PDB file of C-alpha atoms in Angstrom:
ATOM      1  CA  UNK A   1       3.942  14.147 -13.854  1.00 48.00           C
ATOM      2  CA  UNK A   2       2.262  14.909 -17.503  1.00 53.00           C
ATOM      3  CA  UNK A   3      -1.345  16.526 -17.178  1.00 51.00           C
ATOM      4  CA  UNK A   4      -2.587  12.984 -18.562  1.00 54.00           C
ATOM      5  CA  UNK A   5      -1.298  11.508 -15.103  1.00 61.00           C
ATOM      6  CA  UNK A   6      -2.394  14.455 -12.892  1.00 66.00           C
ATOM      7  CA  UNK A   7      -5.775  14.240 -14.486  1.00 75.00           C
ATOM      8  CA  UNK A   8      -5.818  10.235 -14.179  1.00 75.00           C
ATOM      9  CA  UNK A   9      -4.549  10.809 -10.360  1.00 73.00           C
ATOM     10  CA  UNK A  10      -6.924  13.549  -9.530  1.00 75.00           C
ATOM     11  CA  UNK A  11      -9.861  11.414 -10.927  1.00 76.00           C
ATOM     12  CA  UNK A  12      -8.596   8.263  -8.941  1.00 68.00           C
ATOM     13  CA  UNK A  13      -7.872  10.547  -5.807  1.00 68.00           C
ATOM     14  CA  UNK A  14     -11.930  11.899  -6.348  1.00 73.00           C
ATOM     15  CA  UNK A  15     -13.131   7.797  -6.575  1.00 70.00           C
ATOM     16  CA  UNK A  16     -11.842   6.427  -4.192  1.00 64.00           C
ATOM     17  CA  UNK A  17     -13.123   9.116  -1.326  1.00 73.00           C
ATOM     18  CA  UNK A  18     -16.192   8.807  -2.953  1.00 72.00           C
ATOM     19  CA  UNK A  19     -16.090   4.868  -1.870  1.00 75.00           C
ATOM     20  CA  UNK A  20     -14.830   5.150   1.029  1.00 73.00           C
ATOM     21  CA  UNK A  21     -17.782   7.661   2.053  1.00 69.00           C
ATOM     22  CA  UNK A  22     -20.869   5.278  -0.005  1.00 75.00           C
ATOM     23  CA  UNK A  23     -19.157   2.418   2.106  1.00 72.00           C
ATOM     24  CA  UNK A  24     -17.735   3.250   5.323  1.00 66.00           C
ATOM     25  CA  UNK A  25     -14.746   0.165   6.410  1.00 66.00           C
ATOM     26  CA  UNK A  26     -15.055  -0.429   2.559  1.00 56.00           C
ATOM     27  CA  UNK A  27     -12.412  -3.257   3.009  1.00 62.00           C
ATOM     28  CA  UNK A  28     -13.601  -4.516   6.126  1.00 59.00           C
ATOM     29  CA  UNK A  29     -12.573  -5.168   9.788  1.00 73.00           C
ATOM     30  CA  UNK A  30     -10.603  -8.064   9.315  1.00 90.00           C
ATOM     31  CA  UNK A  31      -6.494  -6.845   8.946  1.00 96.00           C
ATOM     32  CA  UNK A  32      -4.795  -8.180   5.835  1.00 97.00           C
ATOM     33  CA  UNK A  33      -2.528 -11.339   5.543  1.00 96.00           C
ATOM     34  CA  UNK A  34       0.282  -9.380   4.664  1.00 97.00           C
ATOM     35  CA  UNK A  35      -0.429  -7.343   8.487  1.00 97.00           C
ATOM     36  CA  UNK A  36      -0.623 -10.695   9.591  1.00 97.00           C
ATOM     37  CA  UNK A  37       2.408 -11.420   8.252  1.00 96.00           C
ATOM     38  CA  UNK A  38       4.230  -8.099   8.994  1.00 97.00           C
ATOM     39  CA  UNK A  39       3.675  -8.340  12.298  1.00 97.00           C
ATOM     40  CA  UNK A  40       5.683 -11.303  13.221  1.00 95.00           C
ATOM     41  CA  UNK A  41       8.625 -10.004  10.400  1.00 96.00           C
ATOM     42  CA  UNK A  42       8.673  -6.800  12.537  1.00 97.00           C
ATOM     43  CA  UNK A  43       8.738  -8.470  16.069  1.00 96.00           C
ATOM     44  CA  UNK A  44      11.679 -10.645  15.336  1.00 95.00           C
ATOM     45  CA  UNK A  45      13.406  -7.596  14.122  1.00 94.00           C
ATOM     46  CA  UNK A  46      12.078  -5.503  17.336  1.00 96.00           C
ATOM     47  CA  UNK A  47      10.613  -2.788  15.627  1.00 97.00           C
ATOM     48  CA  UNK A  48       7.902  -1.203  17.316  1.00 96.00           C
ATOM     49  CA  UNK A  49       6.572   1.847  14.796  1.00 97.00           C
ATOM     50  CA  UNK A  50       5.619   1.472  11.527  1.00 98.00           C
ATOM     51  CA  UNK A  51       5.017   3.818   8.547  1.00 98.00           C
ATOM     52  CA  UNK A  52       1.675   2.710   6.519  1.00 98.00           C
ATOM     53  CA  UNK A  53       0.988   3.851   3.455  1.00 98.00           C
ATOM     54  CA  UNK A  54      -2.295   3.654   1.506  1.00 95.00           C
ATOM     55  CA  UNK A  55      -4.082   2.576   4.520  1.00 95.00           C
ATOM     56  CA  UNK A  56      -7.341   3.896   3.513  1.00 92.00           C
ATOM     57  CA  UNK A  57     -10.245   3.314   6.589  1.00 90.00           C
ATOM     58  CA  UNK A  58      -7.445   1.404   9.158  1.00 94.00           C
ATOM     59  CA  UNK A  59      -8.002  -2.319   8.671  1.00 95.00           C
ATOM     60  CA  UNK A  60      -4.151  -2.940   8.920  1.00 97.00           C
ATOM     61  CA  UNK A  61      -3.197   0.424  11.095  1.00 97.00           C
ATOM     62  CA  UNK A  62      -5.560  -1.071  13.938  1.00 97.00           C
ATOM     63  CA  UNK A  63      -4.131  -4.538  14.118  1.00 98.00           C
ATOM     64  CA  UNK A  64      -0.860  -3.017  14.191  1.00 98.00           C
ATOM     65  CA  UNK A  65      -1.948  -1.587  16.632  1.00 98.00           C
ATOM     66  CA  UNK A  66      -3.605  -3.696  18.482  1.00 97.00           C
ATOM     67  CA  UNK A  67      -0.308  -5.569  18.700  1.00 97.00           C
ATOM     68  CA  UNK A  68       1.587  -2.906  20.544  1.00 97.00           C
ATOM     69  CA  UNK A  69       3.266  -0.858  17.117  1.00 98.00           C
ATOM     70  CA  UNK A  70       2.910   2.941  16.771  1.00 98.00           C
ATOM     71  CA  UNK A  71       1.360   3.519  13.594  1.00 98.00           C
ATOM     72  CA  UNK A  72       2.234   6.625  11.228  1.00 98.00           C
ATOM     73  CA  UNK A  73      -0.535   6.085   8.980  1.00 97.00           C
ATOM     74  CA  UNK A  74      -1.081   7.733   5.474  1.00 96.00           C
ATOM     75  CA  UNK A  75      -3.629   7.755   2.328  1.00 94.00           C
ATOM     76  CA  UNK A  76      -5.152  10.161   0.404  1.00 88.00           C
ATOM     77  CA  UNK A  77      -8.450   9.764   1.314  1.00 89.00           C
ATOM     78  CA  UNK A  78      -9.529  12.469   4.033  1.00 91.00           C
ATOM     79  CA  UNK A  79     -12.697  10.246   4.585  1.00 90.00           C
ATOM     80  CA  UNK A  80     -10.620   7.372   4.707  1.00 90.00           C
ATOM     81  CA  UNK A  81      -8.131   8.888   7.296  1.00 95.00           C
ATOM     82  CA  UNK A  82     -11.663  10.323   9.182  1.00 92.00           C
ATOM     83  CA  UNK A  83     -13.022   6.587   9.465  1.00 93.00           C
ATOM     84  CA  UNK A  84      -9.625   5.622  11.041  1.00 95.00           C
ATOM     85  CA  UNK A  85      -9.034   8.207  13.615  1.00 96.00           C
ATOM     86  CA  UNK A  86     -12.742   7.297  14.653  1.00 94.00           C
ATOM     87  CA  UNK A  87     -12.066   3.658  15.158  1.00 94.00           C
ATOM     88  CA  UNK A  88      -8.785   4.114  16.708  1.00 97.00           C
ATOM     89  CA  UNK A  89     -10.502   6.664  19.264  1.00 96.00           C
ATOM     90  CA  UNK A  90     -13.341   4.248  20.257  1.00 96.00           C
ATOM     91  CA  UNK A  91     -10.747   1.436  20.538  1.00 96.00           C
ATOM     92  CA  UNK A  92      -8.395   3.314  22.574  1.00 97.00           C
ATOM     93  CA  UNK A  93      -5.684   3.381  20.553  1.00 97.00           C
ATOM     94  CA  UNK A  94      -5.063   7.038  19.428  1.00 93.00           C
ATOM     95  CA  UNK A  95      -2.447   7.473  21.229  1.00 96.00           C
ATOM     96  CA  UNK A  96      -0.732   4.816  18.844  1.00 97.00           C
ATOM     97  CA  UNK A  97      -2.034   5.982  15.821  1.00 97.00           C
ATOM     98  CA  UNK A  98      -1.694   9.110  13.860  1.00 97.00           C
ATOM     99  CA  UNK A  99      -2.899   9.529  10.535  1.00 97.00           C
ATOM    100  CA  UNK A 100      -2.120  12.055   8.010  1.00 96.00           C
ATOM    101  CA  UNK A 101      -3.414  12.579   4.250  1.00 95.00           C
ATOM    102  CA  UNK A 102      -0.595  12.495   1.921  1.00 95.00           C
ATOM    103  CA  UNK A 103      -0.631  11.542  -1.801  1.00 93.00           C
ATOM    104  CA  UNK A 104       2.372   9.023  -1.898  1.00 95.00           C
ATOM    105  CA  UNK A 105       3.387  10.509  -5.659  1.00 92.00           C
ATOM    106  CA  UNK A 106       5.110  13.701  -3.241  1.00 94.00           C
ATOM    107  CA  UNK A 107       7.762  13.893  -1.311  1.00 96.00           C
ATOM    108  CA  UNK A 108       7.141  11.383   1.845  1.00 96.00           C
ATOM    109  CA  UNK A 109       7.622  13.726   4.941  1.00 92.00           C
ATOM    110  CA  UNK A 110       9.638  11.853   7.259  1.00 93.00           C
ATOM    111  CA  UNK A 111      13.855  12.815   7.440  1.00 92.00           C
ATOM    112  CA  UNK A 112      16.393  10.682   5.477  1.00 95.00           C
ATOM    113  CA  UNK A 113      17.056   7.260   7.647  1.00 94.00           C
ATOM    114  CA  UNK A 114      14.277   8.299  10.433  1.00 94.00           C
ATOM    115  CA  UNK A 115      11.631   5.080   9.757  1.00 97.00           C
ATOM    116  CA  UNK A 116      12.801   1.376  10.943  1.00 97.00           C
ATOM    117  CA  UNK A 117       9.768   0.204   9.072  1.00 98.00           C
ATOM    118  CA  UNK A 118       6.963   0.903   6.176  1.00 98.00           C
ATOM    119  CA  UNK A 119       4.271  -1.228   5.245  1.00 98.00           C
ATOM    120  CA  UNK A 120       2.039  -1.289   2.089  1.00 98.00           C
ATOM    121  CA  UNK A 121      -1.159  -3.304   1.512  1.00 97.00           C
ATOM    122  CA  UNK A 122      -1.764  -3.145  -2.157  1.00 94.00           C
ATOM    123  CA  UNK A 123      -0.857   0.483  -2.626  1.00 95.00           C
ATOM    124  CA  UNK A 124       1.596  -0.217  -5.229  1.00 97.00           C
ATOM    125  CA  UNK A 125      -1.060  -2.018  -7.104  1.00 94.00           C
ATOM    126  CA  UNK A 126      -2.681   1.764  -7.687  1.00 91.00           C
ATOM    127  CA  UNK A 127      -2.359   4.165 -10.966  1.00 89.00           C
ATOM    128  CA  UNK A 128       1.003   4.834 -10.954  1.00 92.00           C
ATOM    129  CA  UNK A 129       3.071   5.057 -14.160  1.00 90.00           C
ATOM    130  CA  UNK A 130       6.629   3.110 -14.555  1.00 93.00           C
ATOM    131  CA  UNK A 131       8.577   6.538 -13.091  1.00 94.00           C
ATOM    132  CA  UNK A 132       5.796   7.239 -10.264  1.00 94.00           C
ATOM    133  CA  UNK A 133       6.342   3.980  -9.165  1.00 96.00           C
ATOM    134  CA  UNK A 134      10.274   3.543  -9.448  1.00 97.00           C
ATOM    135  CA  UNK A 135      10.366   7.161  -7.403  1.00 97.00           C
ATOM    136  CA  UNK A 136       7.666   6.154  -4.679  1.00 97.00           C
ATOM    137  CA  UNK A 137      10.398   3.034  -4.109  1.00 98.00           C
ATOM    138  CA  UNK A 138      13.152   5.242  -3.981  1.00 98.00           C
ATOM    139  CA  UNK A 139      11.500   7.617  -1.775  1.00 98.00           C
ATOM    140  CA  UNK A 140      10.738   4.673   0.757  1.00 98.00           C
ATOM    141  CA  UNK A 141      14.508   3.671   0.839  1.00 98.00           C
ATOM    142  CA  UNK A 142      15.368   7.292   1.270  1.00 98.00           C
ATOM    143  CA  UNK A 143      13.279   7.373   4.726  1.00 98.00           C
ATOM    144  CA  UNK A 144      13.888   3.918   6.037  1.00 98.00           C
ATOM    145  CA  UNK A 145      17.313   3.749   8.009  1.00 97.00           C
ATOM    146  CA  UNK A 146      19.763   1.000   6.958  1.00 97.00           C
ATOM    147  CA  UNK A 147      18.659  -2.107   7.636  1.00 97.00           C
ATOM    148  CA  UNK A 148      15.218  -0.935   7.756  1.00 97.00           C
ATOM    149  CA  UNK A 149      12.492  -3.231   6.342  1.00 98.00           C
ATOM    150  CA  UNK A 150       9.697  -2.243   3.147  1.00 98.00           C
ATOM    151  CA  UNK A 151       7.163  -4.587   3.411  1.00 98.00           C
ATOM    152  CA  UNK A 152       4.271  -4.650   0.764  1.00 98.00           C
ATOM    153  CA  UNK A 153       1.784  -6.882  -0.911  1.00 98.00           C
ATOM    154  CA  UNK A 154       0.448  -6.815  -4.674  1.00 97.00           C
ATOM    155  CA  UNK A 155      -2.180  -8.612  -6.725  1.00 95.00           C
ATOM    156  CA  UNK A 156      -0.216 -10.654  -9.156  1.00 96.00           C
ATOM    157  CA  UNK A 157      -0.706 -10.948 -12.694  1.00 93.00           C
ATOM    158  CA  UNK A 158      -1.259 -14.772 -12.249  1.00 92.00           C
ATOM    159  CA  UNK A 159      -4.822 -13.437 -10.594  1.00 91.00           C
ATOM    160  CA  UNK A 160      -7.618 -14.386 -13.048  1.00 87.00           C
ATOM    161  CA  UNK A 161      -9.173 -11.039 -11.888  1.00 83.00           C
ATOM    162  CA  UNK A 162      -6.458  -9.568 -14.421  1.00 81.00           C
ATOM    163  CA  UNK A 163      -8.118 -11.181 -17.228  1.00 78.00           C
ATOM    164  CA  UNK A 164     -11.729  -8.948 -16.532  1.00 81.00           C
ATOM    165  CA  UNK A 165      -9.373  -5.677 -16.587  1.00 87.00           C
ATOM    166  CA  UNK A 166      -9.314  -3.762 -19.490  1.00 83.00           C
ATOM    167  CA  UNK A 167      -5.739  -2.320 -20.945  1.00 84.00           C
ATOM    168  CA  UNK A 168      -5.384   1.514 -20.221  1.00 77.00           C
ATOM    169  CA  UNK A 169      -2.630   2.730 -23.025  1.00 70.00           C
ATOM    170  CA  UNK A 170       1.029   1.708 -22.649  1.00 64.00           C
ATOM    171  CA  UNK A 171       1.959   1.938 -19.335  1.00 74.00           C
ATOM    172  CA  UNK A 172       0.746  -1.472 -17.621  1.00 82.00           C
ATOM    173  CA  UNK A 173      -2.183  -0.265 -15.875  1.00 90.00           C
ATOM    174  CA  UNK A 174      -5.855  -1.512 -16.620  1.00 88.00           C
ATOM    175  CA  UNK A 175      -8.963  -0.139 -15.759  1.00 89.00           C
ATOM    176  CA  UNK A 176     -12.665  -1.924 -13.745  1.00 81.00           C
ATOM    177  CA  UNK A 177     -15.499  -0.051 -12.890  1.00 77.00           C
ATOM    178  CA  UNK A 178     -13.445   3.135 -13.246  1.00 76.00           C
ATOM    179  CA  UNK A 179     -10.840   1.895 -10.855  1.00 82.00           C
ATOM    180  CA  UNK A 180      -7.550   2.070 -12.484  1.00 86.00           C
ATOM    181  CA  UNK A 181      -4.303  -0.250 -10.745  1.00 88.00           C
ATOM    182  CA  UNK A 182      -1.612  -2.424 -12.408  1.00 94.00           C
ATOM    183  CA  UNK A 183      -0.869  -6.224 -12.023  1.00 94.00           C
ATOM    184  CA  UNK A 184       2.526  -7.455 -11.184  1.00 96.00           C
ATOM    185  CA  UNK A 185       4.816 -10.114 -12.324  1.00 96.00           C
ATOM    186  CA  UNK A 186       7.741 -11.278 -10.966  1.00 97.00           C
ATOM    187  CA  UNK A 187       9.977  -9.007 -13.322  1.00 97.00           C
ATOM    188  CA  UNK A 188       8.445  -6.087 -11.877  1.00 97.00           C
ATOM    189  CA  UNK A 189       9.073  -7.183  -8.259  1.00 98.00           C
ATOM    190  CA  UNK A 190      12.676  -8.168  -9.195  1.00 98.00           C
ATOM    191  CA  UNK A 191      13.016  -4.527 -10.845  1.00 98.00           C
ATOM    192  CA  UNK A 192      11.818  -2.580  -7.927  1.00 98.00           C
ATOM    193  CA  UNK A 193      13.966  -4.402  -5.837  1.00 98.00           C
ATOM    194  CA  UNK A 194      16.865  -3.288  -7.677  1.00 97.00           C
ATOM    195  CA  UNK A 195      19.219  -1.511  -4.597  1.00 96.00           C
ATOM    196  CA  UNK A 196      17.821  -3.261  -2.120  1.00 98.00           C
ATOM    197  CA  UNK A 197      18.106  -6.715  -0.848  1.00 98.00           C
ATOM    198  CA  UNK A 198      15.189  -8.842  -1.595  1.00 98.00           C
ATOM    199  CA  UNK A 199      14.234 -10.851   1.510  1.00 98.00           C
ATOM    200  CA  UNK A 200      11.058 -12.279   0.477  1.00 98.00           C
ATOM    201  CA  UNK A 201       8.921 -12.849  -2.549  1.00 98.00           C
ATOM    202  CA  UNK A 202       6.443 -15.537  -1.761  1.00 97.00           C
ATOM    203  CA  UNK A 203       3.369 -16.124  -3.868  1.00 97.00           C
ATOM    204  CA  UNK A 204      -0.019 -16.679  -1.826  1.00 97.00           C
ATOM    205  CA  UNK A 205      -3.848 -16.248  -2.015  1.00 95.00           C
ATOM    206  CA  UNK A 206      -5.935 -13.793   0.069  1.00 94.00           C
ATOM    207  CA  UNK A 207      -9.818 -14.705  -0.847  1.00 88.00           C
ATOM    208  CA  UNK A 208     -10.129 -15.326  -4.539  1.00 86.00           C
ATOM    209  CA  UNK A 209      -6.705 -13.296  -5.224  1.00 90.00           C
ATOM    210  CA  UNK A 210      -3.705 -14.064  -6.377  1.00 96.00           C
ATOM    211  CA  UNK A 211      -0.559 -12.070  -4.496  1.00 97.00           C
ATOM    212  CA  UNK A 212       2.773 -11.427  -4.367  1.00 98.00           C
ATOM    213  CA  UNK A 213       4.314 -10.887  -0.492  1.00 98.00           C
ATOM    214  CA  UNK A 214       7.453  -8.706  -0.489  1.00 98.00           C
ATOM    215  CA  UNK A 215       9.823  -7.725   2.046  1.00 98.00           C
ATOM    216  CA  UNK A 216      12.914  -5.348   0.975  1.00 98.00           C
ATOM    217  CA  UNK A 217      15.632  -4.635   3.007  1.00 98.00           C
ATOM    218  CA  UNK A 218      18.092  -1.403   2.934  1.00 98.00           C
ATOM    219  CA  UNK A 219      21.451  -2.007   2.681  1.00 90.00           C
TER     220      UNK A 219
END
């Protein structure tokens, strides 16, 4: 990573805990439609623990949760992670839920082939360059075991939201209200997928958003 990226990262890293502590549950209680969706995906193939990463204060960890998965959660917001382990406690569910910081631009901790299952709710959407993001792919396929399923959800470039964004340098990524993520189109989906099979990639709207759903598969 160049010191333009660590310095972009760091600064990102520094926002969003600062968020996440100004609004506690910043995204609120209700679990994503991708979660929604992941859930029945994982049933059917009867996985029961799941790898989430980027799951800031829980939203999606919980319901997962909630219906029966063991959750491996990571972000790299302590306060985040702090908001989740509270909620899981008063719920009952710690002993379903772990959460650990981690910056997703390292090394993902868990052995080649030991995780039937990782899920991503707009994480890849974050300030990653072209190579960040290409190696955070490849480091999901190097933990999932074959046959293993990625499943993640991005706002799409088809989102009018894009258009309010301003352009930050070459690299696809735009910048709003110092929040820096990148839009995807199809091509991009279709190029991450590369070594994988791609089992879903189903357009859909969550609120006001555009999204892309995607489900990978290791061969």
């Amino acid at each position: 990573m160049n010191t333009g990226h660590v310095e972009l990262a760091r600064a990102q890293q520094e926002r969003w805990d600062s968020a996440y502590a100004r609004r506690p549950q910043l995204h609120g209680l209700e679990p994503s439609v991708a979660a929604q969706q992941a859930v029945e995906r994982f049933g059917a193939a009867g996985i029961d623990d799941v790898l989430e990463l980027g799951a800031g204060h829980g939203r999606d960890a919980l319901f997962l949760a909630r219906q029966g998965f063991s959750v491996h959660a990571t972000d790299f917001s302590e306060t985040a992670l702090d908001q989740l382990r509270h909620e899981a406690q008063r719920e009952g569910l710690d002993d379903r839920v772990t959460a650990a910081l981690h910056d997703v631009r390292d090394p993902l901790p868990p052995a080649d082939g030991g995780v039937n299952a990782v899920f991503a709710n707009l994480l890849l959407n974050m300030a990653f360059s072209p190579s960040e993001l290409r190696s955070l792919v490849s480091e999901i396929r190097r933990v999932l075991s074959p046959g293993g399923v990625f499943v993640y959800a991005v706002w799409s470039t088809g989102d009018p939201c894009s258009q309010n964004w301003q352009q930050l340098g070459e690299h696809g990524l735009s910048v709003h209200d110092g929040f820096v993520g990148r839009f995807f189109d199809e091509d991009l989906v279709r190029e991450l997928a590369e070594h994988w099979q791609l089992d879903e990639l189903t357009p859909y709207r969550e609120g006001q958003r555009e999204m892309w759903r995607v489900a990978l598969i290791k061969q």
